[in-house]
């Protein structure tokens, strides 16, 4: 690509997006990286404070569902690549407010696809639309088996249904208009800067404050966990070396039952905080289950390894220790994001469980 190639990253102020934006800004000085983010409750300028003055980085506040604004932005900057991460991303919120997920995840993706198509449809060569998706579109596994790229879509939550829908539109634009796209479907991420509504940062925050740890149902649900920097590396590899029109699954080969993960987290937190053994485990509280709770996610990530040479680099305990260290060293970040609105969210989400 030519010097100063303009690349749009959407949702760059969120959890995964901030790690992707930093990686691209640092590794590719010849790209002009534009981070477009609406700064919803999940977006936070503090996440990218360390790179905000870099000459190849620009932040733009804006909403991907705002068609006029997005079309103007594409006309102005003529983005040659789009790495689309902006989304409503939390399953529990999708259960209380599904329409917000349709708006951002489906309509927002459509607005971006149209803007990209309008600019480049005469000649798509050298251009790329990269859509970041989730393994949750495949629905749930039983006790055995893995999701592959050919597993049929079978989403169960409004979140996963909205992501599945957006994936279908991206694919349809590829088939219908020849739009050059790739999609990756990744398993559960964890690491620094994750908003404390998701399991790991929520429980770290609660352990710090010695609050109950609300485990849904019997805790025998399984997720496949991947360190966020490994996901960012996979996105780099897929963006640069993936084949147009292809889907790649990304996962950690790292399955944990929630209850086992929570016990490990409690042990590591006790060690990090100098608390006596068993202190945090006593906070575990089994609460009412999540409706439509998927039993098990597990990714077969052999295609991305075989074709693009990516694989996870960290073992889970090491990644968890890094994550705990980051949250303990950045309690101000946690305090900022858990003040105000978060308190209302927490009350509504957990008071009736
Ligand atoms: P996040 O909730 O932490 O961040 C989402 C970001 O998008 C925020 O910065 C938010 O301000 C921004 N945003 C939301 N609505 C917007 C809008 N209408 N216009 C512009 N910006 C908007 O999410 P995340 O966990 O970093 O996930 C990023 C992407 O990766 C999502 O597409 C998600 O579906 C996907 N994904 C996440 C995981 C995971 O474990 N977190 C796993 C697989 C895939
Ligand atoms: P989460 O981090 O919300 O990710 P996802 O639902 O997208 O997999 O949840 C991970 C697992 O932890 C999931 O099985 C639900 C469970 N969970 C709890 O048991 N308690 C909680 O408070 C939360 C947020 C999640």
mmCIF file with all atom_site columns, C-alpha atoms and ligand atoms in Angstrom, residues 89-92 136 159 188 194 197-203 213-217 219 221-223 225 258 262 287 290 293-295 297 345 350, ligand 2:
data_model
loop_
_atom_site.group_PDB
_atom_site.id
_atom_site.type_symbol
_atom_site.label_atom_id
_atom_site.label_alt_id
_atom_site.label_comp_id
_atom_site.label_asym_id
_atom_site.label_entity_id
_atom_site.label_seq_id
_atom_site.pdbx_PDB_ins_code
_atom_site.Cartn_x
_atom_site.Cartn_y
_atom_site.Cartn_z
_atom_site.occupancy
_atom_site.B_iso_or_equiv
_atom_site.pdbx_formal_charge
_atom_site.auth_seq_id
_atom_site.auth_comp_id
_atom_site.auth_asym_id
_atom_site.auth_atom_id
_atom_site.pdbx_PDB_model_num
ATOM   1  C CA  . UNK A 1 89  ? -21.017 -6.089  22.669 1.00 0.00 ? 89  UNK A CA  1
ATOM   2  C CA  . UNK A 1 90  ? -22.560 -7.317  25.909 1.00 0.00 ? 90  UNK A CA  1
ATOM   3  C CA  . UNK A 1 91  ? -25.072 -10.199 25.870 1.00 0.00 ? 91  UNK A CA  1
ATOM   4  C CA  . UNK A 1 92  ? -26.856 -9.133  29.077 1.00 0.00 ? 92  UNK A CA  1
ATOM   5  C CA  . UNK A 1 136 ? -21.384 -16.591 19.341 1.00 0.00 ? 136 UNK A CA  1
ATOM   6  C CA  . UNK A 1 159 ? -26.368 -9.848  20.566 1.00 0.00 ? 159 UNK A CA  1
ATOM   7  C CA  . UNK A 1 188 ? -14.065 -14.638 24.401 1.00 0.00 ? 188 UNK A CA  1
ATOM   8  C CA  . UNK A 1 194 ? -12.075 -4.504  29.212 1.00 0.00 ? 194 UNK A CA  1
ATOM   9  C CA  . UNK A 1 197 ? -19.517 -5.758  32.721 1.00 0.00 ? 197 UNK A CA  1
ATOM   10 C CA  . UNK A 1 198 ? -17.875 -8.874  31.233 1.00 0.00 ? 198 UNK A CA  1
ATOM   11 C CA  . UNK A 1 199 ? -17.033 -11.792 33.508 1.00 0.00 ? 199 UNK A CA  1
ATOM   12 C CA  . UNK A 1 200 ? -13.308 -11.351 34.183 1.00 0.00 ? 200 UNK A CA  1
ATOM   13 C CA  . UNK A 1 201 ? -13.040 -7.574  34.791 1.00 0.00 ? 201 UNK A CA  1
ATOM   14 C CA  . UNK A 1 202 ? -16.374 -7.531  36.659 1.00 0.00 ? 202 UNK A CA  1
ATOM   15 C CA  . UNK A 1 203 ? -15.127 -10.191 39.032 1.00 0.00 ? 203 UNK A CA  1
ATOM   16 C CA  . UNK A 1 213 ? -19.222 -12.687 42.655 1.00 0.00 ? 213 UNK A CA  1
ATOM   17 C CA  . UNK A 1 214 ? -22.491 -13.429 40.797 1.00 0.00 ? 214 UNK A CA  1
ATOM   18 C CA  . UNK A 1 215 ? -22.008 -16.759 38.975 1.00 0.00 ? 215 UNK A CA  1
ATOM   19 C CA  . UNK A 1 216 ? -24.955 -17.429 36.642 1.00 0.00 ? 216 UNK A CA  1
ATOM   20 C CA  . UNK A 1 217 ? -26.771 -20.755 37.075 1.00 0.00 ? 217 UNK A CA  1
ATOM   21 C CA  . UNK A 1 219 ? -21.407 -22.129 36.711 1.00 0.00 ? 219 UNK A CA  1
ATOM   22 C CA  . UNK A 1 221 ? -20.874 -23.039 31.249 1.00 0.00 ? 221 UNK A CA  1
ATOM   23 C CA  . UNK A 1 222 ? -17.759 -23.173 29.107 1.00 0.00 ? 222 UNK A CA  1
ATOM   24 C CA  . UNK A 1 223 ? -15.960 -20.428 27.214 1.00 0.00 ? 223 UNK A CA  1
ATOM   25 C CA  . UNK A 1 225 ? -10.568 -17.532 26.376 1.00 0.00 ? 225 UNK A CA  1
ATOM   26 C CA  . UNK A 1 258 ? -16.913 -20.534 34.406 1.00 0.00 ? 258 UNK A CA  1
ATOM   27 C CA  . UNK A 1 262 ? -13.596 -17.963 38.759 1.00 0.00 ? 262 UNK A CA  1
ATOM   28 C CA  . UNK A 1 287 ? -27.449 -16.339 41.040 1.00 0.00 ? 287 UNK A CA  1
ATOM   29 C CA  . UNK A 1 290 ? -29.029 -15.718 32.067 1.00 0.00 ? 290 UNK A CA  1
ATOM   30 C CA  . UNK A 1 293 ? -27.470 -18.959 28.152 1.00 0.00 ? 293 UNK A CA  1
ATOM   31 C CA  . UNK A 1 294 ? -25.226 -20.768 25.637 1.00 0.00 ? 294 UNK A CA  1
ATOM   32 C CA  . UNK A 1 295 ? -23.712 -23.858 27.252 1.00 0.00 ? 295 UNK A CA  1
ATOM   33 C CA  . UNK A 1 297 ? -18.229 -22.137 22.984 1.00 0.00 ? 297 UNK A CA  1
ATOM   34 C CA  . UNK A 1 345 ? -26.528 -0.698  35.304 1.00 0.00 ? 345 UNK A CA  1
ATOM   35 C CA  . UNK A 1 350 ? -27.915 -7.861  39.554 1.00 0.00 ? 350 UNK A CA  1
HETATM 36 P P1  . LIG B 2 .   ? -19.433 -12.658 29.386 1.00 0.00 ? 2   LIG B P1  1
HETATM 37 O O1  . LIG B 2 .   ? -18.117 -12.142 29.847 1.00 0.00 ? 2   LIG B O1  1
HETATM 38 O O2  . LIG B 2 .   ? -20.638 -11.777 29.504 1.00 0.00 ? 2   LIG B O2  1
HETATM 39 O O3  . LIG B 2 .   ? -19.217 -13.144 27.881 1.00 0.00 ? 2   LIG B O3  1
HETATM 40 P P2  . LIG B 2 .   ? -20.232 -13.975 26.904 1.00 0.00 ? 2   LIG B P2  1
HETATM 41 O O4  . LIG B 2 .   ? -21.569 -14.036 27.508 1.00 0.00 ? 2   LIG B O4  1
HETATM 42 O O5  . LIG B 2 .   ? -20.202 -13.128 25.677 1.00 0.00 ? 2   LIG B O5  1
HETATM 43 O O6  . LIG B 2 .   ? -19.593 -15.310 26.748 1.00 0.00 ? 2   LIG B O6  1
HETATM 44 O O7  . LIG B 2 .   ? -19.751 -14.007 30.167 1.00 0.00 ? 2   LIG B O7  1
HETATM 45 C C1  . LIG B 2 .   ? -18.847 -15.095 30.152 1.00 0.00 ? 2   LIG B C1  1
HETATM 46 C C2  . LIG B 2 .   ? -19.514 -16.237 30.906 1.00 0.00 ? 2   LIG B C2  1
HETATM 47 O O8  . LIG B 2 .   ? -19.655 -15.864 32.289 1.00 0.00 ? 2   LIG B O8  1
HETATM 48 C C3  . LIG B 2 .   ? -20.925 -16.546 30.414 1.00 0.00 ? 2   LIG B C3  1
HETATM 49 O O9  . LIG B 2 .   ? -21.144 -17.949 30.491 1.00 0.00 ? 2   LIG B O9  1
HETATM 50 C C4  . LIG B 2 .   ? -21.835 -15.830 31.396 1.00 0.00 ? 2   LIG B C4  1
HETATM 51 C C5  . LIG B 2 .   ? -21.027 -15.879 32.693 1.00 0.00 ? 2   LIG B C5  1
HETATM 52 N N1  . LIG B 2 .   ? -21.240 -14.739 33.613 1.00 0.00 ? 2   LIG B N1  1
HETATM 53 C C6  . LIG B 2 .   ? -21.562 -14.982 34.968 1.00 0.00 ? 2   LIG B C6  1
HETATM 54 O O10 . LIG B 2 .   ? -21.665 -16.143 35.405 1.00 0.00 ? 2   LIG B O10 1
HETATM 55 N N2  . LIG B 2 .   ? -21.762 -13.913 35.783 1.00 0.00 ? 2   LIG B N2  1
HETATM 56 C C7  . LIG B 2 .   ? -21.664 -12.620 35.345 1.00 0.00 ? 2   LIG B C7  1
HETATM 57 O O11 . LIG B 2 .   ? -21.881 -11.671 36.144 1.00 0.00 ? 2   LIG B O11 1
HETATM 58 C C8  . LIG B 2 .   ? -21.313 -12.389 33.967 1.00 0.00 ? 2   LIG B C8  1
HETATM 59 C C9  . LIG B 2 .   ? -21.191 -10.996 33.421 1.00 0.00 ? 2   LIG B C9  1
HETATM 60 C C10 . LIG B 2 .   ? -21.113 -13.486 33.141 1.00 0.00 ? 2   LIG B C10 1
#
